[in-house]
Coordinates of C-alpha atoms in Angstrom, one line a residue:
Chain A
M222 CA -10.0 -29.6 52.3
S223 CA -7.6 -27.0 53.2
A224 CA -8.7 -23.3 52.1
T225 CA -5.4 -22.4 51.4
R226 CA -4.3 -24.4 48.2
I227 CA -7.6 -23.1 46.7
D228 CA -7.1 -20.0 44.4
T229 CA -10.5 -17.9 42.7
A230 CA -9.8 -20.9 39.8
G231 CA -11.6 -23.7 42.3
M232 CA -14.2 -23.2 43.9
P233 CA -16.7 -20.4 42.6
A234 CA -20.1 -22.2 42.5
R235 CA -21.4 -22.3 46.1
R236 CA -20.0 -19.3 47.6
S237 CA -22.4 -16.0 49.3
A238 CA -23.2 -14.2 46.2
A239 CA -23.9 -11.7 49.2
P240 CA -20.2 -10.4 48.9
A241 CA -20.0 -9.4 44.8
L242 CA -24.4 -7.8 45.6
I243 CA -22.7 -5.4 48.7
L244 CA -19.4 -4.6 46.2
L245 CA -22.1 -4.0 43.0
A246 CA -23.7 -1.5 44.9
A247 CA -20.6 0.4 46.5
L248 CA -19.6 0.1 43.0
V249 CA -22.8 1.3 41.8
A250 CA -23.3 4.3 44.4
A251 CA -19.4 5.6 44.2
L252 CA -21.0 6.3 40.3
L253 CA -23.9 7.9 40.9
I254 CA -22.3 9.9 43.4
A255 CA -18.2 10.5 41.3
P256 CA -19.2 13.5 38.7
V257 CA -19.4 15.8 42.5
W258 CA -16.2 15.6 43.1
I259 CA -14.4 14.4 40.2
Y260 CA -14.2 15.9 36.6
P261 CA -16.9 13.7 34.3
V262 CA -14.8 13.1 31.4
F263 CA -12.0 12.0 33.2
M264 CA -14.5 9.7 34.8
M265 CA -15.8 8.7 31.2
K266 CA -12.5 8.0 30.4
L267 CA -11.9 5.7 32.8
L268 CA -14.8 3.4 32.2
C269 CA -14.7 3.5 29.8
F270 CA -10.8 1.8 30.2
A271 CA -11.9 -0.3 32.8
L272 CA -14.7 -2.2 31.0
F273 CA -11.9 -2.0 28.0
A274 CA -9.3 -3.9 30.4
A275 CA -12.3 -5.9 32.0
A276 CA -13.2 -7.6 28.6
F277 CA -9.5 -8.4 27.5
N278 CA -9.1 -9.8 31.3
L279 CA -12.2 -12.4 30.3
L280 CA -10.0 -14.4 27.7
L281 CA -6.0 -13.7 29.5
G282 CA -7.2 -14.7 33.4
Y283 CA -10.3 -17.3 32.5
T284 CA -9.3 -18.3 29.1
G285 CA -5.2 -17.8 30.0
L286 CA -5.3 -16.5 26.3
L287 CA -3.2 -14.0 26.0
S288 CA -3.3 -11.4 22.7
F289 CA -1.5 -8.7 21.9
G290 CA -4.0 -7.7 19.8
H291 CA -7.5 -6.1 20.8
A292 CA -6.1 -3.0 19.7
A293 CA -7.2 -4.3 16.7
F294 CA -11.1 -4.9 18.2
F295 CA -11.3 -0.8 20.0
G296 CA -10.5 0.9 17.6
G297 CA -12.7 -1.4 14.9
A298 CA -16.0 -0.2 16.5
A299 CA -14.7 3.5 17.2
Y300 CA -14.3 3.8 13.2
V301 CA -17.6 2.1 13.3
T302 CA -19.1 4.0 15.3
A303 CA -17.9 7.4 14.4
H304 CA -18.5 6.8 10.7
A305 CA -22.2 5.4 11.3
M306 CA -22.8 9.0 13.7
K307 CA -20.9 10.7 10.8
V308 CA -21.2 9.5 7.6
W309 CA -25.1 7.8 8.0
Q310 CA -26.4 10.0 11.1
V311 CA -27.8 7.4 12.8
T312 CA -29.3 7.1 16.6
P313 CA -25.8 6.5 19.0
E314 CA -27.8 3.5 20.5
V315 CA -27.1 2.1 16.6
A316 CA -23.3 3.4 16.1
I317 CA -22.5 1.1 19.0
L318 CA -24.2 -1.4 17.8
A319 CA -22.5 -1.4 14.5
G320 CA -19.1 -1.1 16.7
I321 CA -20.2 -4.3 18.3
A322 CA -21.1 -5.8 15.2
T323 CA -17.2 -4.8 13.5
A324 CA -15.6 -5.9 16.6
V325 CA -17.5 -9.2 16.8
V326 CA -16.4 -10.1 12.6
L327 CA -12.8 -9.5 13.7
G328 CA -13.4 -12.1 16.4
L329 CA -13.7 -14.5 15.1
V330 CA -12.0 -14.2 11.9
I331 CA -8.6 -13.6 13.8
G332 CA -10.0 -15.9 16.2
A333 CA -9.7 -18.2 14.0
I334 CA -7.1 -18.0 12.2
A335 CA -5.2 -17.4 16.3
I336 CA -6.1 -20.1 17.9
R337 CA -4.9 -22.2 16.0
R338 CA -1.3 -22.1 17.7
Q339 CA -0.9 -21.9 21.5
G340 CA 1.0 -19.5 24.5
I341 CA 3.3 -17.3 22.7
Y342 CA 2.5 -18.0 19.3
F343 CA -1.2 -17.1 20.8
A344 CA 0.0 -13.7 21.1
M345 CA 2.1 -12.7 17.7
I346 CA -0.4 -14.1 15.4
T347 CA -2.4 -11.7 17.4
L348 CA -0.3 -9.3 17.2
A349 CA 0.9 -9.3 13.5
L350 CA -2.8 -9.9 12.7
S351 CA -4.3 -6.7 14.1
Q352 CA -0.6 -4.7 13.2
M353 CA -2.1 -5.8 9.5
F354 CA -5.9 -4.0 10.8
Y355 CA -3.9 -0.8 11.5
F356 CA -2.5 -0.8 7.9
F357 CA -6.2 -1.2 6.5
C358 CA -7.2 1.7 8.8
L359 CA -4.3 3.3 7.3
Q360 CA -5.2 2.6 4.4
A361 CA -8.9 3.0 3.7
P362 CA -11.2 5.5 2.8
F363 CA -13.6 5.6 4.8
T364 CA -11.1 6.4 8.7
N365 CA -9.4 9.7 6.5
G366 CA -6.0 8.2 7.2
E367 CA -3.4 10.3 9.9
D368 CA -7.1 12.3 10.2
G369 CA -8.7 9.5 11.7
I370 CA -13.1 10.7 11.9
Q371 CA -13.6 13.7 13.9
G372 CA -16.1 16.2 14.3
F373 CA -20.0 14.7 14.9
S374 CA -22.5 15.4 17.6
R375 CA -23.4 12.5 19.7
G376 CA -27.0 12.2 18.5
R377 CA -30.0 11.5 21.2
L378 CA -30.1 8.0 22.4
F379 CA -33.4 6.7 21.1
G380 CA -33.8 9.6 19.3
L381 CA -35.1 11.1 23.2
I382 CA -32.5 11.6 25.6
D383 CA -29.2 14.5 24.6
L384 CA -26.3 13.2 24.8
N385 CA -24.2 16.7 24.3
D386 CA -25.7 17.4 27.7
T387 CA -22.2 15.5 29.7
M388 CA -24.1 14.0 32.9
N389 CA -26.8 12.3 30.3
L390 CA -23.6 10.9 28.2
Y391 CA -22.0 10.0 32.3
Y392 CA -24.8 9.1 33.6
F393 CA -25.7 6.2 30.0
I394 CA -21.2 5.9 29.3
A395 CA -21.7 4.6 33.2
A396 CA -24.8 2.2 33.1
V397 CA -23.5 0.7 30.2
T398 CA -20.5 -0.7 32.0
V399 CA -22.1 -1.7 34.6
L400 CA -23.9 -3.8 32.4
G401 CA -20.7 -4.8 30.6
L402 CA -19.1 -5.2 33.5
L403 CA -21.6 -7.6 34.6
A404 CA -21.9 -9.0 31.8
I405 CA -18.9 -10.4 32.2
W406 CA -19.5 -10.6 36.0
R407 CA -22.4 -13.5 34.8
I408 CA -20.1 -15.7 31.7
V409 CA -17.6 -16.2 34.1
H410 CA -19.2 -17.6 36.7
S411 CA -21.6 -19.6 34.7
P412 CA -20.5 -23.3 33.8
F413 CA -19.3 -22.2 30.0
G414 CA -16.5 -20.0 32.5
Q415 CA -15.8 -23.1 34.8
I416 CA -15.0 -24.7 30.9
L417 CA -13.3 -21.9 29.8
K418 CA -11.4 -21.9 33.5
A419 CA -10.6 -26.0 32.7
I420 CA -8.6 -24.9 29.5
R421 CA -7.3 -22.3 31.5
E422 CA -5.2 -24.9 34.3
N423 CA -5.2 -27.4 32.2
E424 CA -5.3 -27.9 28.3
P425 CA -4.9 -32.1 27.6
R426 CA -7.2 -32.2 30.4
T427 CA -10.2 -30.6 29.0
I428 CA -9.7 -32.0 25.5
S429 CA -9.6 -35.8 27.3
L430 CA -13.4 -34.7 30.1
G431 CA -15.0 -33.5 26.0
Y432 CA -15.0 -30.4 25.1
S433 CA -14.4 -29.3 21.9
V434 CA -11.7 -26.9 23.6
Q435 CA -11.1 -24.9 20.3
R436 CA -14.9 -23.6 19.8
Y437 CA -14.7 -22.6 23.9
K438 CA -11.4 -20.3 23.2
L439 CA -13.4 -19.1 20.0
A440 CA -16.5 -18.1 21.8
A441 CA -14.2 -16.9 24.3
F442 CA -12.3 -14.4 22.1
V443 CA -15.5 -13.5 20.2
M444 CA -17.1 -12.8 23.6
S445 CA -14.1 -10.4 25.3
A446 CA -13.9 -9.3 21.5
A447 CA -17.6 -7.4 21.8
L448 CA -17.1 -6.0 24.4
A449 CA -13.8 -4.0 23.7
G450 CA -15.8 -3.0 21.0
L451 CA -18.4 -1.6 23.6
A452 CA -16.0 0.4 25.0
G453 CA -14.4 1.6 22.2
S454 CA -17.3 3.1 20.4
L455 CA -18.3 5.0 24.1
K456 CA -14.8 5.8 24.0
A457 CA -15.5 6.8 20.8
L458 CA -18.9 8.5 21.8
L459 CA -16.9 10.0 24.5
F460 CA -14.6 11.9 22.7
Q461 CA -16.0 12.2 19.5
F462 CA -13.5 11.3 17.4
A463 CA -12.0 7.7 16.2
T464 CA -8.1 8.2 15.5
L465 CA -5.2 5.4 14.1
T466 CA -4.4 5.7 17.7
D467 CA -6.8 3.6 19.4
V468 CA -6.3 0.6 16.4
A469 CA -2.2 0.5 17.4
W470 CA 0.2 -1.5 19.1
N471 CA 0.4 0.7 21.3
M472 CA -3.4 0.3 22.7
S473 CA -2.9 -3.8 22.7
G474 CA -0.1 -3.1 25.8
E475 CA -1.9 -0.7 27.3
V476 CA -4.4 -2.4 27.9
I477 CA -2.3 -5.8 29.1
L478 CA -0.5 -3.2 31.7
M479 CA -3.9 -1.8 32.9
T480 CA -5.0 -5.9 33.7
L481 CA -1.8 -7.4 34.9
L482 CA -1.7 -3.7 37.2
G483 CA -4.5 -4.5 38.8
G484 CA -4.2 -8.6 38.5
I485 CA -4.7 -11.0 36.3
G486 CA -8.2 -12.8 36.7
T487 CA -9.4 -11.2 39.4
M488 CA -12.9 -9.6 38.9
A489 CA -12.5 -5.6 40.3
G490 CA -8.3 -6.0 38.9
P491 CA -8.7 -4.5 35.8
V492 CA -11.1 -2.0 37.0
V493 CA -8.4 -1.3 39.1
G494 CA -5.2 -1.5 36.5
A495 CA -7.4 1.3 34.1
A496 CA -8.2 3.6 36.9
I497 CA -4.5 3.6 37.8
L498 CA -3.6 4.0 34.2
V499 CA -5.2 6.5 33.5
G500 CA -4.3 8.7 36.7
L501 CA -1.1 8.1 35.9
Q502 CA -2.0 9.6 32.0
N503 CA -3.5 12.4 33.1
F504 CA -0.7 13.2 35.5
F505 CA 2.4 12.3 33.4
A506 CA 0.7 14.5 29.6
T507 CA 1.1 17.9 32.3
S508 CA 4.3 17.1 32.6
G509 CA 6.2 16.8 30.4
F510 CA 8.1 13.9 31.0
P511 CA 7.2 11.2 28.9
V512 CA 4.5 8.8 29.3
T513 CA 5.5 6.2 27.6
I514 CA 8.6 5.6 29.9
V515 CA 6.2 5.3 32.7
L516 CA 4.7 2.4 31.0
G517 CA 7.3 0.7 30.4
A518 CA 8.9 1.2 34.1
T519 CA 5.5 0.5 34.8
F520 CA 5.5 -3.1 33.3
M521 CA 9.1 -3.9 33.9
I522 CA 8.1 -3.7 37.4
C523 CA 4.9 -5.5 38.1
V524 CA 6.6 -8.7 36.2
L525 CA 9.6 -8.2 37.9
L526 CA 8.1 -7.9 41.5
F527 CA 4.4 -7.8 41.9
R528 CA 2.7 -10.5 39.1
R529 CA -0.2 -11.0 41.3
G530 CA -0.7 -7.2 40.1
V531 CA -3.0 -5.0 42.7
V532 CA -6.4 -6.3 43.7
G533 CA -4.5 -9.5 43.4
E534 CA -1.9 -9.2 46.3
L535 CA -4.2 -8.3 48.7
A536 CA -6.5 -11.1 48.0
H537 CA -3.3 -12.6 48.5
W538 CA -2.5 -11.1 52.1
L539 CA -6.0 -11.0 53.5
E540 CA -6.1 -15.0 52.5
S541 CA -2.9 -15.4 54.7
R542 CA -3.9 -13.4 57.2
K543 CA -6.8 -15.8 57.8
P544 CA -6.8 -17.8 60.5
Chain B
M105 CA 13.6 -1.5 -22.5
T106 CA 12.9 -5.1 -21.1
M107 CA 9.8 -5.5 -19.5
I108 CA 8.1 -8.8 -17.3
F109 CA 5.0 -9.3 -16.5
G110 CA 4.3 -5.4 -18.1
V111 CA 6.7 -4.0 -15.6
P112 CA 10.2 -3.0 -16.8
L113 CA 13.3 -4.6 -15.9
P114 CA 15.1 -2.1 -14.1
A115 CA 11.7 -1.3 -11.7
L116 CA 11.6 -4.7 -10.2
M117 CA 15.2 -5.0 -9.6
G118 CA 15.1 -2.1 -8.1
Q119 CA 11.8 -3.3 -6.0
L120 CA 13.9 -6.3 -5.4
L121 CA 16.9 -5.2 -4.1
V122 CA 14.7 -2.9 -1.5
G123 CA 13.5 -6.6 -0.8
L124 CA 16.5 -8.0 -0.6
I125 CA 17.2 -5.2 1.9
N126 CA 14.4 -5.1 4.0
G127 CA 15.3 -9.5 3.9
S128 CA 18.4 -9.2 5.2
F129 CA 17.2 -7.5 8.4
Y130 CA 14.9 -9.6 8.9
A131 CA 17.0 -12.7 8.7
L132 CA 19.3 -11.3 10.6
L133 CA 16.1 -9.7 13.4
S134 CA 14.7 -13.0 13.4
L135 CA 17.9 -15.8 13.8
G136 CA 18.7 -13.2 17.4
L137 CA 15.2 -14.1 18.1
A138 CA 15.4 -17.9 17.3
V139 CA 18.8 -18.2 19.0
I140 CA 17.0 -15.8 22.2
F141 CA 14.3 -18.1 22.1
G142 CA 15.3 -22.1 21.5
L143 CA 17.5 -21.6 24.5
L144 CA 15.8 -19.6 27.0
R145 CA 12.2 -19.2 26.1
V146 CA 11.9 -15.5 26.1
I147 CA 9.9 -14.4 23.0
N148 CA 12.3 -11.0 23.0
F149 CA 10.0 -8.2 22.1
A150 CA 12.9 -6.3 23.2
H151 CA 15.0 -7.0 20.0
G152 CA 13.3 -3.9 17.7
A153 CA 14.6 -1.5 20.7
F154 CA 17.9 -3.3 20.7
Y155 CA 17.9 -2.6 16.8
M156 CA 17.4 0.7 17.1
L157 CA 19.5 0.6 20.5
G158 CA 22.6 -0.4 17.5
A159 CA 22.0 2.3 15.4
F160 CA 22.0 4.8 17.5
A161 CA 25.1 3.8 19.1
A162 CA 27.0 4.3 15.7
W163 CA 25.8 7.4 15.6
M164 CA 26.6 8.7 18.5
L165 CA 30.2 6.9 18.7
L166 CA 30.0 8.9 15.1
A167 CA 28.6 12.7 16.8
Y168 CA 30.1 12.7 20.1
A169 CA 34.2 10.1 19.5
G170 CA 34.5 10.5 16.3
I171 CA 34.6 6.9 15.5
G172 CA 33.8 5.9 11.7
Y173 CA 31.4 3.3 10.3
W174 CA 34.2 0.3 10.1
G175 CA 34.6 1.0 14.4
A176 CA 31.3 1.6 15.2
L177 CA 30.8 -2.2 13.1
M178 CA 33.0 -3.3 16.0
L179 CA 31.6 -1.2 18.5
A180 CA 27.7 -0.9 19.1
P181 CA 27.2 -5.1 18.7
L182 CA 29.7 -5.0 21.5
I183 CA 27.9 -2.0 23.6
V184 CA 24.3 -3.6 22.7
G185 CA 25.7 -7.6 23.4
V186 CA 26.6 -6.2 27.1
A187 CA 23.1 -4.4 27.5
G188 CA 22.2 -7.1 27.0
M189 CA 24.1 -9.7 28.8
A190 CA 23.2 -6.7 32.0
I191 CA 19.5 -6.9 31.5
E192 CA 19.5 -11.3 31.5
R193 CA 21.8 -11.2 34.3
L194 CA 20.1 -8.5 36.3
M195 CA 15.6 -9.1 35.3
L196 CA 15.9 -11.1 33.3
R197 CA 16.9 -14.1 34.9
R198 CA 13.5 -14.2 37.5
L199 CA 11.3 -15.4 35.2
Y200 CA 12.9 -17.7 33.8
G201 CA 11.0 -20.5 36.7
L202 CA 7.8 -18.7 35.2
D203 CA 4.8 -19.2 32.0
H204 CA 7.0 -17.8 28.9
L205 CA 4.1 -14.9 28.6
Y206 CA 6.1 -12.6 31.8
G207 CA 9.0 -12.4 29.2
L208 CA 7.2 -11.0 27.0
L209 CA 5.9 -9.0 29.2
F210 CA 9.2 -7.6 30.3
T211 CA 10.4 -6.9 27.4
F212 CA 7.5 -4.7 25.6
G213 CA 8.1 -3.2 28.8
L214 CA 12.3 -3.0 28.0
A215 CA 10.6 -2.1 24.0
L216 CA 8.7 0.7 25.4
L217 CA 10.9 2.0 27.7
L218 CA 14.7 1.9 25.1
E219 CA 12.1 3.5 22.5
G220 CA 10.9 6.5 25.4
T221 CA 12.9 7.6 26.4
F222 CA 15.8 7.4 23.0
R223 CA 11.9 9.9 21.7
H224 CA 13.0 11.8 25.5
F225 CA 16.2 12.7 23.6
F226 CA 16.1 12.9 20.6
G227 CA 12.3 13.1 19.4
T228 CA 10.5 11.4 16.2
S229 CA 12.6 13.3 13.9
G230 CA 15.3 10.6 13.0
Q231 CA 19.3 11.4 12.3
P232 CA 20.9 11.1 9.1
Y233 CA 24.4 8.5 8.8
A234 CA 26.2 8.6 6.4
A235 CA 27.9 6.0 3.9
P236 CA 31.5 5.0 4.6
E237 CA 33.0 6.4 2.2
A238 CA 34.0 3.7 0.7
L239 CA 30.9 2.2 -0.1
R240 CA 29.3 5.6 -1.9
G241 CA 28.6 5.5 -5.3
A242 CA 27.4 2.4 -7.5
T243 CA 28.4 -0.3 -9.5
N244 CA 26.3 -0.8 -12.8
L245 CA 25.9 -4.2 -13.4
G246 CA 24.4 -4.1 -17.3
F247 CA 20.9 -4.5 -16.1
M248 CA 20.7 -2.1 -13.2
V249 CA 22.4 0.3 -11.1
L250 CA 24.0 -1.5 -8.0
P251 CA 23.9 0.9 -4.7
N252 CA 27.2 -0.1 -3.8
Y253 CA 26.0 0.3 0.2
R254 CA 22.9 -1.2 -0.4
G255 CA 25.0 -4.1 -2.0
W256 CA 26.9 -4.5 1.1
V257 CA 24.1 -4.8 3.0
V258 CA 22.9 -7.9 1.9
A259 CA 26.6 -9.7 1.0
A260 CA 27.0 -8.7 5.5
S261 CA 24.0 -10.4 6.7
L262 CA 24.7 -12.6 4.1
V263 CA 28.0 -13.8 5.7
I264 CA 26.7 -13.1 9.3
C265 CA 23.9 -15.1 9.1
L266 CA 25.7 -18.4 8.5
G267 CA 28.7 -17.8 9.8
T268 CA 26.2 -17.7 13.1
W269 CA 25.0 -20.9 11.0
A270 CA 28.1 -22.8 11.3
V271 CA 28.4 -21.5 14.5
I272 CA 25.8 -23.0 16.1
E273 CA 26.3 -26.2 14.4
K274 CA 29.1 -27.2 13.5
T275 CA 31.7 -25.3 16.3
S276 CA 32.1 -27.5 19.6
I277 CA 30.1 -24.3 21.4
G278 CA 27.1 -24.3 19.1
A279 CA 27.0 -27.7 20.4
Y280 CA 26.6 -26.8 24.4
L281 CA 23.9 -24.5 23.1
R282 CA 22.1 -27.3 21.6
A283 CA 22.2 -29.5 23.9
A284 CA 21.1 -26.9 26.5
T285 CA 18.6 -25.8 24.7
E286 CA 17.1 -29.6 24.6
N287 CA 18.0 -30.2 28.1
A288 CA 19.8 -27.6 30.2
T289 CA 19.3 -30.0 33.2
L290 CA 21.4 -32.6 31.7
V291 CA 24.0 -30.4 29.9
Q292 CA 24.5 -28.7 33.9
A293 CA 25.1 -32.1 35.4
F294 CA 28.1 -32.2 33.0
G295 CA 29.3 -29.5 33.6
V296 CA 28.6 -26.8 31.8
N297 CA 27.7 -23.1 33.1
V298 CA 24.7 -23.3 31.8
P299 CA 23.4 -20.2 33.2
V300 CA 26.8 -18.0 31.9
L301 CA 25.4 -19.4 28.8
L302 CA 21.7 -18.7 28.8
T303 CA 23.5 -15.0 29.3
V304 CA 25.8 -15.1 26.6
T305 CA 23.5 -16.0 23.8
Y306 CA 20.3 -13.6 25.4
G307 CA 23.8 -10.8 24.9
F308 CA 24.2 -12.7 21.4
G309 CA 21.3 -12.4 20.2
C310 CA 21.6 -8.4 21.5
A311 CA 24.5 -8.4 19.3
L312 CA 22.7 -9.4 16.5
A313 CA 19.5 -7.0 16.1
G314 CA 23.3 -4.2 17.0
I315 CA 24.6 -5.3 13.7
A316 CA 22.0 -4.9 12.1
G317 CA 21.4 -1.8 13.0
V318 CA 24.4 -0.6 12.4
L319 CA 23.9 -1.8 8.8
A320 CA 20.8 -0.2 8.6
A321 CA 21.9 3.4 10.4
P322 CA 22.8 4.4 5.9
V323 CA 19.9 3.4 4.3
F324 CA 16.9 4.3 7.0
Q325 CA 17.6 7.8 8.8
V326 CA 18.5 6.3 13.2
S327 CA 15.4 6.7 13.8
P328 CA 13.2 6.1 18.0
L329 CA 10.0 4.7 16.5
M330 CA 12.2 2.3 13.4
G331 CA 12.8 -1.3 15.2
S332 CA 9.0 -1.2 16.6
N333 CA 7.9 -1.2 12.9
L334 CA 10.3 -3.9 12.1
I335 CA 9.6 -6.3 15.8
I336 CA 6.1 -6.7 14.2
V337 CA 6.6 -8.0 10.7
V338 CA 9.4 -9.9 12.6
F339 CA 6.8 -11.5 14.8
A340 CA 5.5 -12.5 11.5
V341 CA 8.4 -13.8 10.6
V342 CA 8.7 -15.8 13.1
V343 CA 5.6 -17.4 13.3
I344 CA 5.8 -18.2 9.2
G345 CA 8.9 -19.8 9.6
G346 CA 8.7 -21.9 12.6
M347 CA 10.9 -21.2 16.1
G348 CA 12.1 -25.1 15.1
S349 CA 15.5 -24.1 12.9
I350 CA 17.9 -21.7 12.4
L351 CA 18.5 -22.4 9.3
G352 CA 13.9 -21.0 8.6
A353 CA 14.4 -18.2 10.0
I354 CA 17.6 -17.1 7.8
V355 CA 15.2 -18.6 4.6
T356 CA 12.6 -17.2 5.4
G357 CA 13.8 -13.8 7.1
Y358 CA 15.2 -13.1 2.8
M359 CA 12.4 -15.0 1.6
L360 CA 9.3 -12.8 2.8
G361 CA 11.8 -9.4 2.6
I362 CA 11.3 -10.6 -2.3
V363 CA 8.3 -11.9 -2.1
E364 CA 6.7 -7.9 -0.3
G365 CA 10.1 -6.4 -2.8
L366 CA 7.2 -7.9 -5.2
C367 CA 3.6 -7.5 -3.9
K368 CA 5.3 -3.0 -4.3
V369 CA 5.6 -3.3 -7.6
F370 CA 2.6 -5.4 -9.0
Y371 CA 0.4 -4.4 -5.8
P372 CA 0.9 -2.1 -3.8
E373 CA -1.9 -1.0 -2.3
A374 CA -1.1 -4.7 -0.3
A375 CA 3.0 -4.2 0.3
N376 CA 2.6 -3.6 4.4
I377 CA 0.2 -6.4 4.6
V378 CA 2.0 -9.2 2.4
V379 CA 3.1 -10.2 5.6
F380 CA 0.5 -10.8 7.9
V381 CA -1.6 -12.5 4.6
I382 CA 0.7 -14.8 4.6
M383 CA 1.1 -15.9 7.9
A384 CA -2.6 -16.4 8.1
I385 CA -2.9 -18.4 5.2
V386 CA 0.1 -20.6 6.1
L387 CA -0.8 -21.1 9.9
L388 CA -4.9 -22.4 8.6
L389 CA -2.4 -25.3 6.5
R390 CA 0.5 -25.7 8.6
P391 CA -0.1 -24.5 12.0
A392 CA 3.5 -25.4 12.7
G393 CA 5.3 -23.1 10.0
L394 CA 6.9 -23.7 7.7
F395 CA 10.5 -25.6 9.2
G396 CA 9.1 -25.4 12.9
K397 CA 8.1 -29.1 14.0
D398 CA 4.9 -29.7 14.8
S399 CA 4.5 -29.9 18.6

């Protein structure tokens, strides 16, 4: 059996867990000391988007479904978390759970409709349904329309830890993000994840093996939506506002770009992609050069020249150097 | 005053007309999408951007070259079509062998790039563009007052849509196109230059969006964002109609425009989302779309 032909999808089961553990330890160590050099708010924004992109990649990279509507889950959860903090005055963890619950419900509804078609249609349907949710948010009274929900206190986590302290908030968001990434890693490397990959590789064959593909797709969709919702809730907590930007289609486009840029179907890809894109946005936000042009051009270059993404190309290069 | 379901007749007719105008643009744009998708298997996300480009081309021709509406109606689609052909030739062509999703992602990036560029130079406020002299004013039809330009938009889009349908269904060029849609390799074996056919088809689809843009310029303002909001509704229209048939795309376009207009009269809160709701219902009942072939 030639080792080069098999990509990550083929044989994850018996591979040693040691490299993954080393990678995890390095990630945790980096997150612990990063605030010494890097502005914590920037790091937290990056972590929120890294989790968002990783959640999106669970669907695109491991199930082969391109959702063009993930902003609905991200922004919907952000709205509910902000509303829960401001109006219901609950503690942050309850507000985040409310956000995730919203994303799950949205994911069930949108997913159940969208999985009736495949490929390009799936992308267009998710886009249209998320746009419908956008119009709902534009008109619903609790979102405050164009103003959004803003100006609430971050409160105390479990009633104990004050999240208005930046470092407390940083370590909370870092911990939740790592847990979220671990959950994704666990899903992908479980028997359930194997079936998702089978669907990605050959759907008719998976059906013929006796799996009810629609149920697996919906389950993957809802899990991805829930994790995207978690990212949205964290983002609302971090910036203390939720606006229409979070639910707009541009946000769905951005998360696709992060995943594409980092590497579709790789574990580290979305994190790297999010880091590059958030960095680019920060850089160009102050330069006066429009960010949209940069995003558009990056998209085109990525699709034309390196479809494997940064991490994917790197892995491919390392693989090709092996004797 | 005549009332229908508790709504005054002129108000109902007014909204029906608005619906018919929107329907004209839905039909022109979904027609272009269907023609491109049929042959290239690319969902052209940049279609809204090309529509915007058509409107801006008309505005720029007037502002910088002094060429009026009728000249722009000929030139702007040509400009947009040539731009489309150049993009197909230089970039889009490289993606044909790959998953269709890459075509969608590439054209999405292209849409962002075009939109961002025009936003940078022209802002988001929008530029006014006057209707031509001959079409100003309004005609009293007895039951309603019809602004002449709006009547022209509906008539022109109907002629263009039916003309396109006739070319594709009734001429020999159309026959090549339909044959290549079914089996490109075989058509190439018969000596038809398929790569050129692909380029021309993409350019033609983009030119249709350009014409829609010129027609829209006096109705809406010429703004960089005019396409991106429209294109998502058009996607929903395409999903409802199913991409199988040219005539299906046209009929669905007009139909949904009218439904949207009626919704504005009877339940205005839902007017923005009615197309998406219909899409969800159609998907639950008939996943292939109203005119789509079961796949």
